[in-house]
CSV table of C-alpha atoms in Angstrom, one decimal:
chain,number,residue,atom,x,y,z
B,242,MET,CA,112.8,135.3,132.5
B,243,LYS,CA,114.6,132.5,134.3
B,244,MET,CA,112.7,129.6,135.8
B,245,SER,CA,113.7,128.2,139.2
B,246,LEU,CA,114.8,124.6,139.7
B,247,LYS,CA,111.7,123.9,141.7
B,248,LYS,CA,109.5,125.2,138.9
B,249,ILE,CA,111.4,123.3,136.2
B,250,ALA,CA,111.1,120.0,138.2
B,251,LYS,CA,107.3,120.7,138.7
B,252,ALA,CA,106.9,121.4,135.0
B,253,LEU,CA,108.8,118.2,134.1
B,254,LEU,CA,106.6,116.2,136.5
B,255,ILE,CA,103.4,117.6,135.0
B,256,THR,CA,104.7,116.9,131.4
B,257,THR,CA,105.6,113.3,132.3
B,258,PHE,CA,102.2,112.7,134.0
B,259,SER,CA,100.4,114.3,131.0
B,260,SER,CA,102.4,112.1,128.5
B,261,ALA,CA,101.6,109.0,130.6
B,262,MET,CA,97.9,109.9,130.6
B,263,LEU,CA,97.9,110.5,126.8
B,264,MET,CA,99.6,107.2,126.1
B,265,SER,CA,97.2,105.4,128.4
B,266,THR,CA,94.2,107.1,126.8
B,267,ALA,CA,95.6,106.4,123.3
B,268,HIS,CA,95.8,102.7,124.2
B,269,ALA,CA,92.3,102.8,125.6
B,270,ASN,CA,91.1,104.4,122.4
B,271,ASN,CA,92.9,101.9,120.2
B,272,PRO,CA,91.2,98.6,121.2
B,273,PRO,CA,91.7,95.3,119.3
B,274,PRO,CA,89.9,95.0,116.0
B,275,THR,CA,86.2,94.2,116.4
B,276,ILE,CA,85.2,90.7,115.5
B,277,LYS,CA,82.0,90.6,113.5
B,278,ALA,CA,79.0,89.3,115.4
B,279,ASP,CA,78.4,86.7,112.6
B,280,ALA,CA,82.0,85.8,112.2
B,281,PRO,CA,82.4,82.0,111.6
B,282,ASN,CA,84.2,80.0,114.3
B,283,ARG,CA,85.5,77.7,111.5
B,284,TYR,CA,86.0,78.6,107.8
B,285,ILE,CA,87.4,76.4,105.0
B,286,VAL,CA,89.4,78.4,102.6
B,287,LYS,CA,88.2,78.1,99.0
B,288,LYS,CA,89.9,78.6,95.6
B,289,GLY,CA,89.1,82.1,94.5
B,290,ASP,CA,89.1,83.5,98.0
B,291,THR,CA,91.3,86.6,98.7
B,292,LEU,CA,92.9,87.7,101.9
B,293,TRP,CA,90.7,90.8,101.9
B,294,ASP,CA,87.6,88.7,101.6
B,295,ILE,CA,88.6,86.4,104.4
B,296,SER,CA,89.6,89.3,106.6
B,297,GLY,CA,86.2,90.8,105.9
B,298,ARG,CA,84.4,87.6,107.1
B,299,TYR,CA,85.9,88.0,110.5
B,300,LEU,CA,86.6,91.7,111.0
B,301,ASP,CA,84.8,95.0,110.8
B,302,SER,CA,88.2,96.6,110.0
B,303,PRO,CA,89.8,94.1,107.5
B,304,TRP,CA,93.0,96.2,107.2
B,305,ARG,CA,93.8,95.3,110.8
B,306,TRP,CA,93.8,91.6,110.2
B,307,LYS,CA,97.4,91.1,111.3
B,308,GLU,CA,96.5,92.2,114.8
B,309,ILE,CA,94.5,89.0,115.3
B,310,TRP,CA,96.4,86.6,113.2
B,311,ALA,CA,98.1,83.8,115.2
B,312,THR,CA,101.5,83.7,113.5
B,313,ASN,CA,103.0,80.3,113.3
B,314,LYS,CA,106.7,80.8,114.3
B,315,GLN,CA,107.7,77.5,112.6
B,316,ILE,CA,106.8,79.0,109.2
B,317,LYS,CA,109.0,81.4,107.3
B,318,ASN,CA,106.0,82.9,105.5
B,319,PRO,CA,103.5,82.6,108.4
B,320,HIS,CA,100.8,84.8,106.8
B,321,LEU,CA,100.2,82.6,103.8
B,322,ILE,CA,96.8,80.9,103.5
B,323,TYR,CA,96.0,78.2,101.0
B,324,PRO,CA,92.8,76.6,99.6
B,325,ASN,CA,91.4,73.9,102.0
B,326,ASP,CA,93.1,75.5,105.0
B,327,ILE,CA,90.7,75.4,108.0
B,328,LEU,CA,90.7,78.8,109.8
B,329,ILE,CA,89.4,78.7,113.4
B,330,LEU,CA,88.6,81.5,115.9
B,331,CYS,CA,90.3,81.0,119.3
B,332,VAL,CA,90.8,82.8,122.5
B,333,ILE,CA,94.4,82.4,123.5
B,334,GLN,CA,95.7,84.1,126.7
B,335,GLY,CA,92.7,86.4,126.7
B,336,LYS,CA,93.1,87.5,123.1
B,337,THR,CA,90.8,86.6,120.2
B,338,LEU,CA,92.9,85.2,117.4
B,339,ILE,CA,92.5,83.4,114.1
B,340,GLY,CA,94.8,80.7,113.0
B,341,VAL,CA,95.1,77.7,110.7
B,342,ASP,CA,93.9,74.5,112.3
B,343,THR,CA,96.5,71.7,112.0
B,344,GLY,CA,94.3,69.1,113.6
B,345,GLU,CA,94.7,70.0,117.3
B,346,GLY,CA,92.3,72.9,117.3
B,347,CYS,CA,93.0,75.9,119.4
B,348,ALA,CA,95.5,74.0,121.5
B,349,GLY,CA,97.6,73.4,118.4
B,350,ILE,CA,97.5,77.1,117.4
B,351,GLU,CA,98.6,78.1,120.9
B,352,LYS,CA,101.5,75.6,120.7
B,353,GLN,CA,102.6,77.1,117.4
B,354,LEU,CA,102.2,80.6,118.7
B,355,MET,CA,104.1,80.1,121.9
B,356,GLY,CA,106.6,77.4,121.1
B,357,ASP,CA,110.3,78.0,121.1
B,358,VAL,CA,111.8,77.8,117.6
B,359,THR,CA,115.3,77.1,116.5
B,360,ALA,CA,116.6,78.2,113.1
B,361,SER,CA,116.7,74.6,111.9
B,362,ALA,CA,113.0,74.1,112.8
B,363,VAL,CA,111.7,76.8,110.5
B,364,THR,CA,109.8,75.6,107.5
B,365,VAL,CA,110.0,77.6,104.2
B,366,THR,CA,106.6,77.7,102.6
B,367,SER,CA,106.0,78.4,98.9
B,368,THR,CA,103.9,81.3,97.8
B,369,ALA,CA,102.6,79.3,94.8
B,370,ASN,CA,98.8,78.7,95.0
B,371,SER,CA,98.5,80.8,98.2
B,372,ILE,CA,95.5,83.1,98.6
B,373,PRO,CA,96.3,86.5,97.1
B,374,PRO,CA,95.4,89.7,98.9
B,375,ILE,CA,93.2,90.8,96.0
B,376,PRO,CA,92.2,89.0,92.7
B,377,TRP,CA,95.3,88.7,90.5
B,378,SER,CA,93.0,88.6,87.4
B,379,ALA,CA,91.8,92.1,88.1
B,380,ILE,CA,95.3,93.6,88.2
B,381,GLN,CA,97.3,91.4,85.9
B,382,HIS,CA,97.1,93.8,82.9
B,383,TRP,CA,98.6,96.6,85.1
B,384,LEU,CA,101.4,94.3,86.3
B,385,ASP,CA,102.8,92.6,83.3
B,386,LYS,CA,103.7,95.1,80.6
B,387,THR,CA,102.5,98.6,81.8
B,388,ILE,CA,104.9,100.9,83.6
B,389,ILE,CA,105.1,104.6,84.3
B,390,VAL,CA,108.3,106.5,83.3
B,391,ASP,CA,109.7,110.0,83.3
B,392,PRO,CA,108.4,111.7,80.1
B,393,GLN,CA,111.7,113.5,79.5
B,394,ASP,CA,113.7,110.3,79.7
B,395,PHE,CA,111.2,108.5,77.4
B,396,ASN,CA,111.7,111.2,74.7
B,397,THR,CA,115.4,110.6,74.6
B,398,THR,CA,115.2,106.9,73.7
B,399,PRO,CA,115.5,105.5,70.2
B,400,TYR,CA,112.3,105.2,68.1
B,401,ILE,CA,111.0,102.8,65.5
B,402,LEU,CA,111.8,104.2,62.1
B,403,ALA,CA,110.4,101.5,59.8
B,404,SER,CA,110.0,97.8,59.3
B,405,LYS,CA,111.7,95.6,56.8
B,406,ASN,CA,108.4,95.0,55.0
B,407,ARG,CA,107.3,98.6,55.4
B,408,ASN,CA,104.1,97.5,57.2
B,409,LEU,CA,102.8,97.0,60.7
B,410,ILE,CA,104.5,94.2,62.6
B,411,THR,CA,102.3,91.7,64.3
B,412,ALA,CA,104.4,88.6,64.9
B,413,SER,CA,107.8,87.6,66.2
B,414,GLY,CA,110.5,87.0,63.6
B,415,ASP,CA,110.0,90.3,61.7
B,416,LYS,CA,112.7,92.9,61.5
B,417,VAL,CA,112.4,96.5,62.5
B,418,TYR,CA,114.7,99.5,62.4
B,419,ALA,CA,115.2,102.0,65.2
B,420,LYS,CA,116.9,105.4,65.1
B,421,GLY,CA,118.7,107.2,67.9
B,422,VAL,CA,121.3,106.4,70.4
B,423,PRO,CA,123.2,103.2,69.2
B,424,LEU,CA,122.0,100.0,70.9
B,425,ILE,CA,124.2,97.1,71.9
B,426,VAL,CA,124.4,94.2,69.4
B,427,GLY,CA,123.2,91.0,71.0
B,428,GLN,CA,121.2,92.8,73.7
B,429,ARG,CA,117.4,92.4,74.2
B,430,TYR,CA,115.3,95.5,74.3
B,431,GLY,CA,111.7,96.3,75.0
B,432,ILE,CA,109.6,98.2,72.5
B,433,TYR,CA,107.1,100.5,74.2
B,434,ARG,CA,104.0,102.4,73.2
B,435,GLU,CA,103.3,105.9,74.6
B,436,GLY,CA,100.1,106.1,76.6
B,437,GLU,CA,98.5,108.3,79.3
B,438,ARG,CA,100.2,111.4,80.7
B,439,TYR,CA,99.7,112.0,84.4
B,440,VAL,CA,99.4,115.6,85.7
B,441,GLU,CA,99.6,116.7,89.4
B,442,PRO,CA,96.2,118.4,89.8
B,443,LYS,CA,97.4,121.3,92.0
B,444,THR,CA,100.5,122.3,89.9
B,445,GLN,CA,99.5,120.9,86.5
B,446,LYS,CA,103.0,119.5,86.2
B,447,VAL,CA,103.4,116.3,84.3
B,448,ILE,CA,104.5,113.7,86.9
B,449,GLY,CA,104.6,110.5,84.8
B,450,LEU,CA,104.0,108.9,81.4
B,451,GLU,CA,102.3,105.5,81.1
B,452,VAL,CA,103.9,103.2,78.5
B,453,THR,CA,103.0,99.7,77.5
B,454,GLN,CA,105.5,97.1,76.2
B,455,VAL,CA,104.2,95.8,72.8
B,456,ALA,CA,107.2,93.6,71.8
B,457,THR,CA,110.8,92.5,72.6
B,458,GLY,CA,113.6,92.7,70.0
B,459,LEU,CA,117.1,91.5,69.7
B,460,VAL,CA,119.7,93.9,68.2
B,461,THR,CA,121.4,92.3,65.2
B,462,SER,CA,123.4,95.3,63.8
B,463,THR,CA,124.0,99.0,64.1
B,464,GLU,CA,124.9,101.5,61.4
B,465,SER,CA,127.0,104.7,61.5
B,466,ASN,CA,124.0,106.8,60.7
B,467,GLY,CA,122.3,105.8,64.0
B,468,VAL,CA,120.0,103.1,62.5
B,469,THR,CA,119.8,99.9,64.5
B,470,SER,CA,118.3,96.6,63.3
B,471,LEU,CA,116.2,94.5,65.7
B,472,GLN,CA,114.7,91.1,65.2
B,473,LEU,CA,111.4,90.8,67.0
B,474,THR,CA,111.5,87.8,69.4
B,475,ASP,CA,108.2,88.3,71.3
B,476,SER,CA,105.0,90.4,70.8
B,477,TYR,CA,102.3,91.1,73.3
B,478,GLY,CA,99.0,91.4,71.6
B,479,LYS,CA,99.7,94.7,69.7
B,480,GLU,CA,101.5,95.6,66.5
B,481,VAL,CA,104.7,97.6,66.5
B,482,ARG,CA,104.2,101.0,65.0
B,483,GLU,CA,106.5,103.7,63.7
B,484,GLY,CA,107.3,106.0,66.6
B,485,ASP,CA,107.3,103.4,69.3
B,486,ARG,CA,110.3,103.7,71.6
B,487,VAL,CA,113.1,101.2,72.3
B,488,PHE,CA,114.9,100.8,75.6
B,489,VAL,CA,116.1,98.2,78.0
B,490,GLU,CA,113.3,96.1,79.4
B,491,LEU,CA,112.2,97.3,82.8
B,492,ASP,CA,111.4,94.9,85.6
B,493,ASN,CA,107.9,95.6,86.7
B,494,ALA,CA,107.8,93.0,89.4
B,495,ILE,CA,106.0,93.5,92.7
B,496,PRO,CA,106.7,91.6,95.9
B,497,PRO,CA,105.6,88.0,95.6
B,498,VAL,CA,103.6,88.4,98.7
B,499,PHE,CA,102.0,91.6,100.2
B,500,TYR,CA,99.3,92.1,102.7
B,501,PRO,CA,96.6,94.8,103.3
B,502,THR,CA,98.0,97.2,105.9
B,503,PRO,CA,97.3,100.8,106.9
B,504,ALA,CA,99.2,103.1,104.7
B,505,SER,CA,102.1,105.2,106.1
B,506,VAL,CA,102.3,107.8,103.2
B,507,SER,CA,103.7,111.2,103.9
B,508,ARG,CA,100.6,113.1,102.6
B,509,GLY,CA,97.1,112.7,101.3
B,510,GLY,CA,96.4,112.3,97.6
B,511,MET,CA,93.6,111.8,95.1
B,512,ILE,CA,92.3,109.6,92.3
B,513,VAL,CA,93.8,110.9,89.1
B,514,ARG,CA,92.4,108.2,86.6
B,515,VAL,CA,89.9,105.4,86.5
B,516,MET,CA,91.5,102.7,84.4
B,517,ASP,CA,89.6,101.2,81.4
B,518,SER,CA,86.8,103.6,82.0
B,519,ILE,CA,85.8,107.2,81.4
B,520,SER,CA,83.3,107.3,84.3
B,521,SER,CA,83.3,106.1,87.8
B,522,ALA,CA,85.0,103.3,89.7
B,523,ALA,CA,83.4,100.7,91.9
B,524,LYS,CA,84.5,97.7,93.9
B,525,GLY,CA,86.9,95.6,91.8
B,526,SER,CA,88.0,98.6,89.6
B,527,VAL,CA,91.6,99.7,89.2
B,528,VAL,CA,92.5,103.4,89.6
B,529,ALA,CA,95.7,105.5,89.4
B,530,ILE,CA,96.5,107.8,92.4
B,531,ASN,CA,99.0,110.6,92.7
B,532,LEU,CA,100.9,108.9,95.5
B,533,GLY,CA,104.1,107.0,94.7
B,534,SER,CA,107.2,105.7,96.2
B,535,THR,CA,108.5,109.2,96.9
B,536,HIS,CA,105.5,109.7,99.2
B,537,GLY,CA,106.1,106.3,101.0
B,538,ALA,CA,103.4,104.4,99.1
B,539,LYS,CA,104.0,100.6,98.8
B,540,PRO,CA,102.1,97.5,97.7
B,541,GLY,CA,99.5,96.6,100.3
B,542,ASP,CA,98.8,100.1,101.5
B,543,VAL,CA,95.1,100.6,102.3
B,544,LEU,CA,93.7,104.2,101.9
B,545,THR,CA,90.3,105.6,102.5
B,546,VAL,CA,88.5,107.5,99.7
B,547,TYR,CA,86.6,110.7,100.6
B,548,GLN,CA,84.2,112.4,98.3
B,549,LYS,CA,84.0,116.2,98.4
B,550,GLY,CA,81.0,117.4,100.5
B,551,PRO,CA,78.3,119.1,98.5
B,552,LEU,CA,77.5,122.9,98.6
B,553,VAL,CA,74.3,123.8,100.4
B,554,ARG,CA,72.7,127.1,101.0
B,555,ASP,CA,72.2,128.4,104.6
B,556,ILE,CA,68.6,129.7,104.5
B,557,ARG,CA,69.2,131.5,107.8
B,558,ASP,CA,72.3,133.3,106.5
B,559,ASN,CA,71.1,135.0,103.3
B,560,ASP,CA,71.4,131.7,101.3
B,561,THR,CA,75.2,131.8,101.8
B,562,PRO,CA,76.8,128.7,100.2
B,563,VAL,CA,78.3,126.3,102.8
B,564,ARG,CA,80.5,123.3,102.0
B,565,LEU,CA,79.5,120.1,103.9
B,566,PRO,CA,82.3,117.9,105.2
B,567,ASN,CA,84.0,115.3,103.0
B,568,GLU,CA,82.5,111.9,103.6
B,569,PRO,CA,84.3,108.4,103.3
B,570,SER,CA,83.0,106.6,100.2
B,571,GLY,CA,85.3,103.6,99.9
B,572,MET,CA,88.7,102.0,100.4
B,573,LEU,CA,91.4,101.0,98.0
B,574,MET,CA,94.7,99.1,98.2
B,575,VAL,CA,97.9,100.0,96.4
B,576,PHE,CA,99.4,97.1,94.4
B,577,ASN,CA,102.0,98.7,92.2
B,578,THR,CA,104.1,101.9,92.8
B,579,PHE,CA,106.2,104.2,90.7
B,580,GLU,CA,107.9,107.4,91.6
B,581,HIS,CA,104.9,109.7,91.7
B,582,ILE,CA,102.0,107.5,90.7
B,583,SER,CA,100.6,104.2,92.0
B,584,TYR,CA,98.0,101.7,90.7
B,585,ALA,CA,95.4,100.7,93.3
B,586,TYR,CA,92.5,98.2,93.5
B,587,VAL,CA,89.1,99.4,94.9
B,588,LEU,CA,88.3,97.1,97.8
B,589,ASP,CA,85.0,98.6,98.8
B,590,SER,CA,82.8,101.5,97.7
B,591,GLU,CA,79.6,102.8,99.1
B,592,LEU,CA,79.3,105.3,96.3
B,593,PRO,CA,80.8,105.5,92.8
B,594,LEU,CA,84.4,106.8,93.0
B,595,ASN,CA,85.5,109.5,90.7
B,596,VAL,CA,88.7,111.4,89.5
B,597,GLY,CA,89.4,114.0,92.1
B,598,ASP,CA,88.2,112.1,95.1
B,599,ARG,CA,90.5,112.5,98.1
B,600,LEU,CA,92.7,109.8,99.7
B,601,LEU,CA,93.7,109.7,103.3
B,602,LYS,CA,95.5,107.0,105.3
B,603,ARG,CA,93.6,105.2,108.0
B,604,GLN,CA,94.1,107.1,111.3
B,605,ILE,CA,93.3,106.2,114.8
B,606,GLN,CA,91.8,109.1,116.7
B,607,TYR,CA,93.1,109.7,120.2
B,608,LYS,CA,91.1,111.6,122.8
B,609,VAL,CA,93.1,113.8,125.2
B,610,LEU,CA,91.8,114.2,128.8
B,611,ARG,CA,91.4,117.8,129.8
């Protein structure tokens, strides 16, 4: 059935009006982050602070810290904070903001915020000694030598056949022999130990293999029978064993600076492993989640952890079991991503967090006028 031009125009007008009302309502239901009632007007940054800790001193929603940070346009890395910096709470043009006091108080912050900047006036600041988003000591082990690879690719790489002295190798300078695809003489290679396999809970498909680099070796010769000789140049706290794999050292670097921010992943996920533990995770723990770069996960992403609601019996309906809603139980921040898996640091937890707990990105709820 065809619609008249008048009806089409009326429909478009209603749609436009409804969209405007929705946007207006959405804005009204997305107010600025709430400043804590006991937030300090002045805070001196200490060594050992983290960006998350500092954000938590001022905000009820620390992941929204950027919305109140008074960015200094004269600084290339304007979000860096250093020990002994003095943070002050200011109201600038009707907005509550936090900035670094340069000696002029809120007037100085307003000048930095509003001043015109030319390219030559921008100062490049070093990330060295800046306040990290989360404690580096808690995640260092999972940054340095541990990576997640494709299991099929891993199984095609050369493997350690034996050592020159036919024993375990614990120091640099020893010689080992690998068998498999010939390696390049003069090239450095990593020697990796197979670890945890990660399985997608719904499909039971293996989606990643965790491997840890135990040593680095320099190829000194190759033989026609596929045996390669390597001189160990570095070892990393573990012996080299027969069966360890050899391949080009992989760069496991994360961005030098990242900040807590609401995640923009394409789907929800879950905790699939609690690292260094067989039980539950709490604040300060590291976990593995089944969200990776293919799902849009990136360092700094903040996700909410939900625990599955318990089953209760409805006494007014013949004791029929009813599942209660999932409840938020904590928050975590991604700090290292791979294709299908990421490592994340637990920022807060109201309850112990367990394998199987659900993950959702922070969402702002918009109310629609009817």
